[in-house]
PDB file of C-alpha atoms in Angstrom:
ATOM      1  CA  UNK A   1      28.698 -18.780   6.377  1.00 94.00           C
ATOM      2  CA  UNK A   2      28.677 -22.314   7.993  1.00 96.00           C
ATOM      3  CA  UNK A   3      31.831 -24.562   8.050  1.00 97.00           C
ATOM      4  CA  UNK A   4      32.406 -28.235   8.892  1.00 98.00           C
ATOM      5  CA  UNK A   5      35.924 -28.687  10.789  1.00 98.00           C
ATOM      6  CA  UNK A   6      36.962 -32.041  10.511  1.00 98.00           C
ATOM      7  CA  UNK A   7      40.447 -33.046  12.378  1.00 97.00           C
ATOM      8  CA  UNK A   8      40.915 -36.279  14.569  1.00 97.00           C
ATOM      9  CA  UNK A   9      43.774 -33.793  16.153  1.00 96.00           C
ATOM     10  CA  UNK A  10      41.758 -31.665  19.234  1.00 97.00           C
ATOM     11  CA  UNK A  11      44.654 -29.369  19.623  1.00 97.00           C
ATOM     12  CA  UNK A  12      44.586 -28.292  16.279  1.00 96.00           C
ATOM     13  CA  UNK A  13      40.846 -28.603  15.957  1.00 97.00           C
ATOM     14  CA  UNK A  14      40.120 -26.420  18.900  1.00 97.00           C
ATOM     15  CA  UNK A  15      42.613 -23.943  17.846  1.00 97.00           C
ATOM     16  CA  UNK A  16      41.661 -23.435  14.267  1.00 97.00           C
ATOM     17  CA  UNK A  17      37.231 -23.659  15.049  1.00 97.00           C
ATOM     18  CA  UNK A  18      38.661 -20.975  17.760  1.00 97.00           C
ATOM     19  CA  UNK A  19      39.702 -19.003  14.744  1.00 97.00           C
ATOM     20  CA  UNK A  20      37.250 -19.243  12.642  1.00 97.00           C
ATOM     21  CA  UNK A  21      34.209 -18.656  15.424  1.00 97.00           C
ATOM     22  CA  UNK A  22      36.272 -15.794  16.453  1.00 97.00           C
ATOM     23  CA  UNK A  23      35.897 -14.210  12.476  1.00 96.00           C
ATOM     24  CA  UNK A  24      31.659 -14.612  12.711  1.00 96.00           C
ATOM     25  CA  UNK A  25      31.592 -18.109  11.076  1.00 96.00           C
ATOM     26  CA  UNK A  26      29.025 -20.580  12.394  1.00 97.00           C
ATOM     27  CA  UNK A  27      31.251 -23.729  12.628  1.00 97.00           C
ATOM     28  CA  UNK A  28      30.753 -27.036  13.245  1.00 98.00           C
ATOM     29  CA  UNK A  29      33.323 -29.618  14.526  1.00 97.00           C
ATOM     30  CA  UNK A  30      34.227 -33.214  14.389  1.00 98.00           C
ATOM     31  CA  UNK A  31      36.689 -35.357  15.105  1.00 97.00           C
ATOM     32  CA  UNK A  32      36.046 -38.476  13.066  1.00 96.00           C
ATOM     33  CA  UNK A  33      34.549 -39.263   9.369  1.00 96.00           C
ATOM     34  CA  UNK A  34      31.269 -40.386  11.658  1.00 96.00           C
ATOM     35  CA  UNK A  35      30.796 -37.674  13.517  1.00 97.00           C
ATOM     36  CA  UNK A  36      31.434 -35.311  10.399  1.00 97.00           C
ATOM     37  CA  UNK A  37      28.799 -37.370   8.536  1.00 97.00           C
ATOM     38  CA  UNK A  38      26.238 -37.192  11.079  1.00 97.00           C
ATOM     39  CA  UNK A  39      26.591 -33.449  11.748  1.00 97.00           C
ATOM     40  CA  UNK A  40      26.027 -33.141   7.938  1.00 98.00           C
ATOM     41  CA  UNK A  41      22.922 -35.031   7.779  1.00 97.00           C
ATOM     42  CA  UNK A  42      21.209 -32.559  10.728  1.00 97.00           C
ATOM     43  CA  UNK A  43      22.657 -29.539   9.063  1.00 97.00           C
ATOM     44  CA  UNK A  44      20.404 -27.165   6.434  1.00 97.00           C
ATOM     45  CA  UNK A  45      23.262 -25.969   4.985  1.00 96.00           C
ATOM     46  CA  UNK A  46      26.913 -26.020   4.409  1.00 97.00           C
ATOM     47  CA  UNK A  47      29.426 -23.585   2.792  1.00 96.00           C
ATOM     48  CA  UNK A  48      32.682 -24.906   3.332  1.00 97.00           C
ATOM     49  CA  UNK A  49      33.900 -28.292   4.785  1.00 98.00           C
ATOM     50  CA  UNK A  50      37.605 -27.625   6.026  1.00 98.00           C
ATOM     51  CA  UNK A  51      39.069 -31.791   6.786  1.00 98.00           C
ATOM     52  CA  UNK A  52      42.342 -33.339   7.374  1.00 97.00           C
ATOM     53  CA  UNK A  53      43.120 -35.632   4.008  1.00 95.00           C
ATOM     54  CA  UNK A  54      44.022 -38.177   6.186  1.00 92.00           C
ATOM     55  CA  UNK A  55      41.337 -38.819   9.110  1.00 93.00           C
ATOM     56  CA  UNK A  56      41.840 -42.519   9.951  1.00 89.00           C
ATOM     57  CA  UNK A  57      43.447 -45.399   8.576  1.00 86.00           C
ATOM     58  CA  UNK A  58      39.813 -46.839   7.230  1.00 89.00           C
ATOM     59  CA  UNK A  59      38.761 -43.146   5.604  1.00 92.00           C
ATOM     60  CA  UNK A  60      40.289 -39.833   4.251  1.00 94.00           C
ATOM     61  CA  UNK A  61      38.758 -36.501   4.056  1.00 96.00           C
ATOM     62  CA  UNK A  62      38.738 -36.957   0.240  1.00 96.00           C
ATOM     63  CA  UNK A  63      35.861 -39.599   0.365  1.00 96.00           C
ATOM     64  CA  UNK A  64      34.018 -37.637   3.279  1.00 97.00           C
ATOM     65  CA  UNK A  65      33.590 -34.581   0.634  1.00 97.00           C
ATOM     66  CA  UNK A  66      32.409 -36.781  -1.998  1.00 96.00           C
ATOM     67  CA  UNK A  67      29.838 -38.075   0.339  1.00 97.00           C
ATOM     68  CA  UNK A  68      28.951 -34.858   2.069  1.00 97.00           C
ATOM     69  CA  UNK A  69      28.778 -33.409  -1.680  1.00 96.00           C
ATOM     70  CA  UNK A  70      25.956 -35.466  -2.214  1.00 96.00           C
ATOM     71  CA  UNK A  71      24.216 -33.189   0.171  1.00 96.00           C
ATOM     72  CA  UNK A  72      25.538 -30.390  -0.316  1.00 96.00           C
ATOM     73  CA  UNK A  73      26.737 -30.179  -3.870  1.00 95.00           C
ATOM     74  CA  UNK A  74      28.299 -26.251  -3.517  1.00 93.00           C
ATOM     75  CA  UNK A  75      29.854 -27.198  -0.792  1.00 96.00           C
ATOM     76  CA  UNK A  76      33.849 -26.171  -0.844  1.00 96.00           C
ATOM     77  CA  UNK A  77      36.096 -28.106   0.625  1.00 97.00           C
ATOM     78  CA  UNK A  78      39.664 -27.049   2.148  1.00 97.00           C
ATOM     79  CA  UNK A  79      42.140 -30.173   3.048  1.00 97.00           C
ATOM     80  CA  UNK A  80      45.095 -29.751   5.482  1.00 97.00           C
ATOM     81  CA  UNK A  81      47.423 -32.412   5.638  1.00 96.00           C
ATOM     82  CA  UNK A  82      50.247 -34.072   7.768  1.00 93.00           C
ATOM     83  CA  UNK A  83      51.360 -36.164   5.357  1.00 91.00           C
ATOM     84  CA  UNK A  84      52.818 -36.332   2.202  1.00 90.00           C
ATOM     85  CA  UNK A  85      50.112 -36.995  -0.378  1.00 88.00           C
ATOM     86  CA  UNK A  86      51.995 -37.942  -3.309  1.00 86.00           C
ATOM     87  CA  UNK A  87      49.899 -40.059  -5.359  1.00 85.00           C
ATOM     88  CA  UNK A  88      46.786 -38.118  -4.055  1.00 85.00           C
ATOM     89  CA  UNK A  89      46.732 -35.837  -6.599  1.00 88.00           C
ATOM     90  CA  UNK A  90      43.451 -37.054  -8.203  1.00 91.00           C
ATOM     91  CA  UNK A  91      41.885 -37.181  -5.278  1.00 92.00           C
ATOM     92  CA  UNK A  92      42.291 -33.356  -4.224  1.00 92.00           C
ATOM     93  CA  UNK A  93      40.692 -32.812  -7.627  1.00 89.00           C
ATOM     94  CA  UNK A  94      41.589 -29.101  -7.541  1.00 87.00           C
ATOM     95  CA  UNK A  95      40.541 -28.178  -3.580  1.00 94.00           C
ATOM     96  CA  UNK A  96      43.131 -26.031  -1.791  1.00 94.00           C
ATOM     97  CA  UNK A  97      45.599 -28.326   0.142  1.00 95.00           C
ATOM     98  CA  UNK A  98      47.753 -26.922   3.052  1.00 96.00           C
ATOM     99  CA  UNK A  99      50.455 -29.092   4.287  1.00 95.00           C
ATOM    100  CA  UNK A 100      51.003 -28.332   8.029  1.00 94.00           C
ATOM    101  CA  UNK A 101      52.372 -26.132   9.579  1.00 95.00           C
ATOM    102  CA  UNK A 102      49.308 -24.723   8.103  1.00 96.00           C
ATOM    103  CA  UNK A 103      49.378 -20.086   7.811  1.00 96.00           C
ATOM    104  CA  UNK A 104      46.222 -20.472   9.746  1.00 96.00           C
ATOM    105  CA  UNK A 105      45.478 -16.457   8.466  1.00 95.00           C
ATOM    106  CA  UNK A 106      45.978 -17.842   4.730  1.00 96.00           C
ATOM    107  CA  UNK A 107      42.815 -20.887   5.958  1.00 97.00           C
ATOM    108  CA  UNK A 108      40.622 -17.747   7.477  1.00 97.00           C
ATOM    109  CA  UNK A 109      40.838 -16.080   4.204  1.00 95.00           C
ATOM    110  CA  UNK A 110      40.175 -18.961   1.929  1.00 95.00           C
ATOM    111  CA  UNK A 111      37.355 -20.174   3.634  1.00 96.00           C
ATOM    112  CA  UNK A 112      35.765 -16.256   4.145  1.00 95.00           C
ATOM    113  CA  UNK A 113      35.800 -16.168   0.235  1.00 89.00           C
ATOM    114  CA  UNK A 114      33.481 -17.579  -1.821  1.00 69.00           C
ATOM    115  CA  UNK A 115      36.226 -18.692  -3.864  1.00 51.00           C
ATOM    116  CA  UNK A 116      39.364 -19.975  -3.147  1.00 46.00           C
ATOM    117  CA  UNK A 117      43.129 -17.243  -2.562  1.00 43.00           C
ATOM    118  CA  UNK A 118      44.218 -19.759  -5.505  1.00 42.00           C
ATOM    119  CA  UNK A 119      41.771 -21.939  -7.067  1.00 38.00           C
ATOM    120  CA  UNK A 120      42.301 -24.948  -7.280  1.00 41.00           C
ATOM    121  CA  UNK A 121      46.228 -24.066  -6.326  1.00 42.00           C
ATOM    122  CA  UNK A 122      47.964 -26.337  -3.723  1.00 43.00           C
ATOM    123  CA  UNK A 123      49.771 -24.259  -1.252  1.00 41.00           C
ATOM    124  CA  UNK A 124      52.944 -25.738  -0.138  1.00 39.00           C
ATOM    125  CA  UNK A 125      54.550 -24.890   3.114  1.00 37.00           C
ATOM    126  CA  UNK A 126      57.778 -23.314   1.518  1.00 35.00           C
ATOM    127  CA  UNK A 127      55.663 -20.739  -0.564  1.00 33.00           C
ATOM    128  CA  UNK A 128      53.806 -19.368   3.125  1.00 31.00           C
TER     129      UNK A 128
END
């Protein structure tokens, strides 16, 4: 399975891509909307993209899937989030959303399966 990390945060970055490398995924990480784009373009394929809703003030991880998706159409996508994304709603158009602190078990077992623990389910921090 190949995975796109995408988190402008390294600490978080590194420790998650850690995670998931350590589970047998071939992973591929980036810290901006750019670099995530350009790893796309050089890549054959792509499972899952796993990206911060909020990368930058210019871009969110919501329009980075709906460009990588072009691509990759079967791509799933997995959004954590440190901020409150009220009003967003149409945007995460039914991807899993994990509001930090994320259960970083609950993201290794959502992006192992070829679908989602709870499709199409946001999972709040109170509920983990």
């Amino acid at each position: 399975m190949v995975v796109l990390y995408v988190d402008p945060n390294p600490e978080s970055r590194a420790r998650r891509v850690n995670l998931l490398v350590r589970a047998g995924l071939t992973v591929y990480e980036a810290d901006s909307p750019e670099s995530a784009a350009h790893i796309a373009q050089q890549l054959k394929e792509l499972d899952v993209m796993v990206s911060e809703g909020v990368l930058d003030e210019d871009f969110t991880g919501f329009e980075l899937r709906d460009a990588i998706r072009k691509r990759f159409p079967a791509m799933r996508t997995i959004f954590t989030s440190r901020f409150d994304l009220t009003g967003f709603e149409e945007q995460v158009d039914g991807c899993v959303l994990f509001f930090e602190p994320v259960d970083e078990e609950l993201l290794l077992r959502n992006v192992q399966q070829t679908q989602p623990t709870v499709p199409g389910q946001t999972v709040p921090a109170e509920s983990r």
